[in-house]
Tab-separated table of C-alpha atoms in Angstrom:
chain	number	residue	atom	x	y	z
A	198	MET	CA	19.666	211.597	111.864
A	199	HIS	CA	22.891	211.207	113.893
A	200	ALA	CA	21.875	207.784	115.233
A	201	GLY	CA	20.363	206.557	111.983
A	202	THR	CA	23.476	207.396	110.007
A	203	LEU	CA	26.096	206.127	112.462
A	204	ASP	CA	24.337	203.220	114.198
A	205	SER	CA	21.287	201.378	112.887
A	206	LEU	CA	21.267	198.849	115.740
A	207	ILE	CA	20.651	200.840	118.938
A	208	THR	CA	19.332	198.460	121.588
A	209	ALA	CA	16.468	198.778	124.058
A	210	ARG	CA	19.086	199.503	126.711
A	211	GLY	CA	20.459	202.417	124.717
A	212	GLU	CA	23.628	200.615	123.724
A	213	THR	CA	25.088	202.292	120.651
A	214	THR	CA	28.289	202.646	118.678
A	215	ALA	CA	27.399	206.166	117.531
A	216	PRO	CA	29.928	208.666	118.939
A	217	LEU	CA	28.578	211.377	121.196
A	218	PRO	CA	28.544	214.882	119.702
A	219	SER	CA	31.514	216.883	120.958
A	220	ARG	CA	30.415	220.317	119.775
A	221	ALA	CA	27.162	222.159	119.077
A	222	ILE	CA	27.368	225.441	117.189
A	223	PHE	CA	24.380	227.799	117.292
A	224	LEU	CA	25.662	230.247	114.746
A	225	ARG	CA	22.654	232.615	114.843
A	226	CYS	CA	22.121	232.565	118.618
A	227	THR	CA	23.537	234.347	121.634
A	228	PRO	CA	24.164	232.398	124.865
A	229	SER	CA	20.877	233.617	126.346
A	230	ASP	CA	18.988	232.434	123.253
A	231	ILE	CA	19.781	228.785	123.941
A	232	ARG	CA	18.802	228.844	127.614
A	233	ASP	CA	15.309	228.566	129.063
A	234	SER	CA	13.950	229.727	132.398
A	235	SER	CA	13.683	226.162	133.744
A	236	HIS	CA	17.335	225.442	132.784
A	237	PHE	CA	16.250	222.167	131.169
A	238	ASN	CA	17.821	223.003	127.788
A	239	SER	CA	21.325	223.099	129.245
A	240	TYR	CA	20.568	220.325	131.757
A	241	TYR	CA	19.493	217.890	129.058
A	242	MET	CA	22.331	218.872	126.731
A	243	HIS	CA	25.136	218.416	129.261
A	244	ALA	CA	23.626	215.355	130.947
A	245	ALA	CA	23.216	213.572	127.618
A	246	PHE	CA	26.530	214.740	126.157
A	247	PRO	CA	28.935	215.399	129.079
A	248	SER	CA	31.891	216.424	126.919
A	249	ILE	CA	30.022	218.726	124.565
A	250	SER	CA	31.168	222.282	123.909
A	251	LEU	CA	28.552	224.894	123.116
A	252	GLU	CA	29.366	227.720	120.722
A	253	THR	CA	27.186	230.642	119.742
A	254	SER	CA	27.275	233.488	117.220
A	255	ALA	CA	30.332	235.184	118.703
A	256	ASN	CA	32.339	231.964	118.464
A	257	TRP	CA	31.192	231.504	114.879
A	258	ASP	CA	32.292	235.044	114.062
A	259	ASP	CA	35.719	234.149	115.477
A	260	ARG	CA	35.938	231.128	113.177
A	261	VAL	CA	34.933	233.263	110.212
A	262	PHE	CA	37.623	235.787	111.101
A	263	MET	CA	40.320	233.124	111.533
A	264	THR	CA	39.621	231.666	108.078
A	265	ARG	CA	39.045	234.982	106.301
A	266	ARG	CA	42.038	234.606	103.979
A	267	GLY	CA	40.803	231.291	102.617
A	268	ASP	CA	44.027	229.387	103.329
A	269	LYS	CA	42.814	227.630	106.503
A	270	VAL	CA	39.755	225.537	107.436
A	271	PHE	CA	38.328	223.865	110.504
A	272	LYS	CA	37.879	220.157	109.845
A	273	PHE	CA	35.308	218.064	111.745
A	274	SER	CA	35.033	214.269	111.526
A	275	TYR	CA	31.254	214.503	111.234
A	276	ALA	CA	28.929	217.444	110.840
A	277	LEU	CA	25.149	217.468	111.213
A	278	LEU	CA	23.507	220.616	109.855
A	279	GLY	CA	20.169	221.800	111.204
A	280	ASP	CA	18.175	224.621	109.609
A	281	ARG	CA	14.751	225.554	110.990
A	282	SER	CA	13.654	227.539	107.936
A	283	ALA	CA	14.743	224.747	105.590
A	284	SER	CA	12.768	222.199	107.633
A	285	PHE	CA	9.617	224.263	107.269
A	286	ARG	CA	10.062	224.231	103.527
A	287	GLY	CA	9.934	220.431	103.649
A	288	ARG	CA	6.742	218.541	102.897
A	289	ILE	CA	6.425	216.851	106.288
A	290	CYS	CA	7.367	219.671	108.622
A	291	GLY	CA	5.953	222.473	106.533
A	292	SER	CA	2.566	221.059	105.608
A	293	GLN	CA	1.927	218.201	108.013
A	294	ASN	CA	3.264	218.438	111.554
A	295	GLN	CA	5.486	221.535	112.021
A	296	ARG	CA	8.108	219.392	113.761
A	297	ILE	CA	11.631	220.291	112.655
A	298	ALA	CA	13.002	216.853	113.538
A	299	ALA	CA	10.340	215.168	111.415
A	300	GLU	CA	12.178	215.821	108.146
A	301	ALA	CA	15.383	214.180	109.373
A	302	ARG	CA	13.492	211.412	111.130
A	303	ARG	CA	11.701	210.427	107.936
A	304	VAL	CA	15.020	210.129	106.088
A	305	VAL	CA	16.509	207.643	108.569
A	306	GLU	CA	13.471	205.877	110.046
A	307	ASP	CA	14.189	202.744	108.003
A	308	ARG	CA	17.765	202.738	109.309
A	309	THR	CA	16.994	202.966	113.025
A	310	THR	CA	15.400	200.803	115.674
A	311	ARG	CA	12.458	201.988	117.764
A	312	TRP	CA	15.016	202.628	120.538
A	313	TRP	CA	16.791	205.557	118.845
A	314	TRP	CA	16.052	207.913	121.778
A	315	GLU	CA	17.108	205.502	124.536
A	316	PRO	CA	20.805	206.510	124.715
A	317	ILE	CA	19.793	210.097	125.494
A	318	ARG	CA	16.883	209.249	127.809
A	319	ARG	CA	18.989	206.886	129.867
A	320	ALA	CA	21.990	209.207	130.070
A	321	VAL	CA	19.864	212.075	131.385
A	322	LEU	CA	18.030	209.917	133.914
A	323	ARG	CA	21.253	208.418	135.217
A	324	TYR	CA	22.757	211.871	135.628
A	325	ALA	CA	19.670	212.750	137.705
A	326	ASN	CA	20.289	209.662	139.896
A	327	VAL	CA	17.048	207.972	138.891
A	328	PRO	CA	17.146	204.366	140.223
A	329	GLU	CA	18.400	201.917	137.628
A	330	ASP	CA	15.352	199.664	137.847
A	331	ILE	CA	13.225	202.660	136.786
A	332	VAL	CA	15.650	203.579	133.991
A	333	ASP	CA	15.496	200.002	132.681
A	334	MET	CA	11.692	199.793	132.725
A	335	PRO	CA	11.387	199.561	128.893
A	336	VAL	CA	13.191	196.206	129.116
A	337	THR	CA	12.077	194.687	132.410
A	338	SER	CA	8.396	195.738	132.575
A	339	VAL	CA	5.647	193.212	131.820
A	340	ALA	CA	4.363	195.914	129.463
A	341	SER	CA	7.604	196.174	127.503
A	342	PHE	CA	7.695	195.894	123.751
A	343	ASP	CA	9.656	193.056	122.175
A	344	THR	CA	13.229	194.106	122.984
A	345	GLY	CA	15.143	191.053	121.817
A	346	ILE	CA	16.947	190.988	125.181
A	347	GLU	CA	17.010	187.799	127.251
A	348	LEU	CA	16.459	188.381	130.955
A	349	SER	CA	17.691	186.228	133.814
A	350	GLU	CA	14.644	187.136	135.936
A	351	PRO	CA	10.912	187.413	135.142
A	352	LYS	CA	9.595	190.756	133.966
A	353	LYS	CA	8.105	193.007	136.641
A	354	ALA	CA	4.766	194.736	137.099
A	355	PHE	CA	5.709	198.320	137.898
A	356	PRO	CA	3.222	200.606	139.676
A	357	ILE	CA	0.750	202.408	137.424
A	358	VAL	CA	1.482	206.120	137.853
A	359	ILE	CA	-0.811	208.873	136.559
A	360	THR	CA	0.837	212.285	136.513
A	361	TYR	CA	-1.149	215.474	135.938
A	362	ILE	CA	0.909	218.544	135.000
A	363	ASN	CA	-0.906	221.335	136.816
A	364	ARG	CA	-0.747	224.698	135.009
A	365	GLN	CA	-3.362	226.463	137.151
A	366	GLY	CA	-2.640	230.083	137.967
A	367	GLY	CA	-0.845	230.840	134.723
A	368	ARG	CA	-1.510	231.230	131.040
A	369	ARG	CA	-3.255	228.395	129.196
A	370	CYS	CA	-4.899	226.435	132.005
A	371	LEU	CA	-8.172	224.741	132.858
A	372	ARG	CA	-11.373	226.366	134.023
A	373	GLY	CA	-11.205	226.320	137.818
A	374	GLU	CA	-14.098	223.971	138.457
A	375	ASP	CA	-13.018	221.626	135.641
A	376	HIS	CA	-9.535	221.429	137.135
A	377	GLU	CA	-10.992	220.465	140.502
A	378	VAL	CA	-13.226	217.810	138.934
A	379	LEU	CA	-10.318	216.386	136.896
A	380	VAL	CA	-8.080	216.087	139.961
A	381	ARG	CA	-10.907	214.466	141.933
A	382	GLU	CA	-11.738	211.992	139.162
A	383	LEU	CA	-8.114	210.960	138.657
A	384	SER	CA	-7.483	210.703	142.383
A	385	GLN	CA	-10.568	208.520	142.881
A	386	LEU	CA	-9.625	206.342	139.894
A	387	ALA	CA	-6.148	205.764	141.285
A	388	GLN	CA	-7.452	205.028	144.782
A	389	ARG	CA	-10.052	202.579	143.470
A	390	ARG	CA	-7.562	200.717	141.261
A	391	GLY	CA	-4.561	200.768	143.591
A	392	TRP	CA	-2.627	203.091	141.283
A	393	GLU	CA	-0.659	206.244	142.041
A	394	PHE	CA	-1.844	209.746	141.162
A	395	HIS	CA	0.296	212.879	141.334
A	396	ASP	CA	-0.980	216.442	140.864
A	397	VAL	CA	2.286	218.153	139.954
A	398	LYS	CA	3.362	221.780	139.855
A	399	ALA	CA	6.621	221.123	138.020
A	400	GLN	CA	8.167	224.496	138.867
A	401	ARG	CA	8.110	223.555	142.547
A	402	LEU	CA	10.356	220.531	141.955
A	403	THR	CA	14.064	220.312	141.240
A	404	GLN	CA	15.161	219.066	137.834
A	405	GLU	CA	16.107	215.743	139.414
A	406	GLU	CA	12.710	215.385	141.078
A	407	GLN	CA	10.938	216.182	137.821
A	408	LEU	CA	12.975	213.631	135.879
A	409	THR	CA	12.351	210.920	138.471
A	410	MET	CA	8.641	211.729	138.330
A	411	ALA	CA	8.607	211.500	134.534
A	412	ALA	CA	10.600	208.262	134.451
A	413	ARG	CA	8.030	206.596	136.754
A	414	THR	CA	4.989	207.954	134.905
A	415	THR	CA	2.694	205.613	133.007
A	416	VAL	CA	0.116	208.203	131.925
A	417	LEU	CA	1.018	211.883	131.515
A	418	VAL	CA	-1.909	214.328	131.458
A	419	GLY	CA	-1.848	218.066	130.908
A	420	VAL	CA	-2.908	221.126	129.002
A	421	HIS	CA	-0.766	221.879	125.930
A	422	GLY	CA	2.487	223.379	127.211
A	423	ASN	CA	6.127	222.828	128.090
A	424	GLY	CA	5.309	220.516	130.994
A	425	LEU	CA	4.389	217.799	128.525
A	426	SER	CA	8.037	217.773	127.413
A	427	HIS	CA	8.498	215.304	130.257
A	428	LEU	CA	7.263	212.646	127.850
A	429	LEU	CA	10.896	212.634	126.660
A	430	SER	CA	11.857	210.894	129.902
A	431	MET	CA	8.958	208.453	130.148
A	432	ALA	CA	9.695	204.775	129.620
A	433	PRO	CA	8.266	203.686	126.255
A	434	THR	CA	6.083	200.644	126.926
A	435	GLN	CA	2.789	199.229	125.726
A	436	LEU	CA	1.118	201.183	128.549
A	437	SER	CA	2.859	204.567	128.301
A	438	THR	CA	0.339	207.229	127.350
A	439	VAL	CA	0.226	211.002	126.821
A	440	ILE	CA	-3.086	212.874	127.097
A	441	GLU	CA	-3.037	216.483	125.903
A	442	ILE	CA	-5.877	218.924	126.600
A	443	PHE	CA	-6.497	221.802	124.158
A	444	GLY	CA	-8.642	224.889	124.179
A	445	LEU	CA	-11.696	224.359	121.985
A	446	GLY	CA	-10.793	224.232	118.300
A	447	GLY	CA	-7.048	224.367	118.930
A	448	PHE	CA	-4.456	221.794	117.952
A	449	MET	CA	-0.711	221.549	117.356
A	450	HIS	CA	1.440	218.504	116.627
A	451	ASP	CA	4.218	219.374	119.112
A	452	TYR	CA	3.603	216.589	121.607
A	453	GLU	CA	1.439	214.369	119.408
A	454	TRP	CA	4.219	213.668	116.917
A	455	THR	CA	6.911	213.442	119.588
A	456	ALA	CA	4.912	211.051	121.760
A	457	ARG	CA	4.244	208.660	118.893
A	458	GLU	CA	7.822	208.752	117.629
A	459	LEU	CA	9.083	207.831	121.099
A	460	GLY	CA	6.658	204.914	121.470
A	461	HIS	CA	3.879	206.403	123.626
A	462	LYS	CA	0.166	206.225	122.892
A	463	TYR	CA	-1.266	209.707	122.331
A	464	TYR	CA	-4.742	211.159	122.876
A	465	GLY	CA	-5.867	214.746	122.395
A	466	ILE	CA	-8.935	216.175	124.097
A	467	HIS	CA	-11.349	219.000	123.274
A	468	ASN	CA	-13.555	219.206	126.378
A	469	ASP	CA	-15.802	216.146	125.827
A	470	THR	CA	-14.201	214.792	122.643
A	471	THR	CA	-11.067	212.660	122.220
A	472	PHE	CA	-8.959	212.148	119.119
A	473	GLU	CA	-5.883	210.168	118.146
A	474	HIS	CA	-3.660	209.441	115.156
A	475	PRO	CA	-4.453	209.263	112.278
A	476	ASN	CA	-7.772	211.056	112.829
A	477	LEU	CA	-6.425	214.374	114.058
A	478	PRO	CA	-7.837	217.917	113.792
A	479	GLU	CA	-6.323	220.518	111.512
A	480	VAL	CA	-3.622	222.647	113.105
A	481	ALA	CA	-5.277	225.744	114.546
A	482	VAL	CA	-4.454	228.382	117.160
A	483	PRO	CA	-7.737	230.207	117.859
A	484	GLU	CA	-8.115	232.757	120.640
A	485	SER	CA	-9.304	229.967	122.931
A	486	PHE	CA	-5.925	228.219	122.550
A	487	GLN	CA	-4.284	230.490	125.144
A	488	SER	CA	-7.334	230.647	127.409
A	489	SER	CA	-6.988	230.493	131.189
A	490	SER	CA	-10.430	228.857	131.308
A	491	ILE	CA	-10.109	225.756	129.101
A	492	PRO	CA	-12.983	223.298	129.609
A	493	VAL	CA	-12.528	219.551	130.038
A	494	GLN	CA	-14.687	216.729	131.339
A	495	GLY	CA	-12.667	215.083	134.074
A	496	SER	CA	-14.804	211.945	134.038
A	497	LEU	CA	-14.005	211.490	130.337
A	498	VAL	CA	-10.278	211.640	131.025
A	499	ALA	CA	-10.564	209.115	133.844
A	500	ARG	CA	-12.603	206.700	131.709
A	501	LEU	CA	-10.150	207.051	128.834
A	502	ILE	CA	-7.207	206.190	131.085
A	503	GLU	CA	-8.928	203.207	132.654
A	504	LYS	CA	-10.039	201.832	129.294
A	505	ARG	CA	-6.589	202.306	127.767
A	506	LEU	CA	-4.781	200.518	130.593
A	507	ASP	CA	-7.351	197.766	130.998
A	508	GLU	CA	-7.173	196.894	127.311
A	509	PHE	CA	-3.551	195.925	127.676
A	510	MET	CA	-3.706	194.408	131.138
A	511	SER	CA	-6.540	192.109	130.079
A	512	LEU	CA	-4.088	190.494	127.668
A	513	LEU	CA	-1.840	189.597	130.577
A	514	GLY	CA	-4.612	187.611	132.212
């Protein structure tokens, strides 16, 4: 909404005239409410918006107190209001995808370019010291979309990187033997094709290491969970892909909607069955959703990845 209202011409390199937010007020939250255990909430916020001030309920109470007589106001140049409960009363969020941002996105989608997320993605990756050639992959890759940017050098073929977010040992993870088969299948696929494969326990990496990993990733694979949030940092190209594994009968739009809106191809998997937009299951959270023994056919995932990437690369000759 911010970008669509203030700049309709954001470029593939994240160039924008939209001013950065200088203040975020969480008027119903305490400081601990807006922080997560991985520290990525605050990391992303401050890396993307270095000058931002964060206020919570106590600060809002102070503002209410200071204006209690009605003869003073706080004036902001721009104000963007976000209301979770109001979003869920909307047609798109409430009945279709349960994504709060979807309501605002629909309002401005005709006033933005496909690159609306690039200013934030690039700012965060640069703060994490990700190499600039990796940051600029959406423009310089042979798999880039039409960016409208003239390059002085030929586009490059970046390494194909398959990243598996490993949730084993915690809640909502694969059946042990299926995990082992999946890792073996993906490792063998990568070795056979000259690609890279990484079996990643994200919590063992620093934030900077995780962001570098995500920025280099071509295909992100994992069971439904926070680790798939790394799709936010992936380079959107004609090869970028997110594969989400669900417990049988379960489905949520969290990463499906986000992946598509950011320019990544999305596939969901129920054991031996794949699905994609627009033919998606109904939203459901059965008991199996949180299972620590989710089944998946590793060979199916490997074939899906190879087919997806080969379809595009065959066009390159």
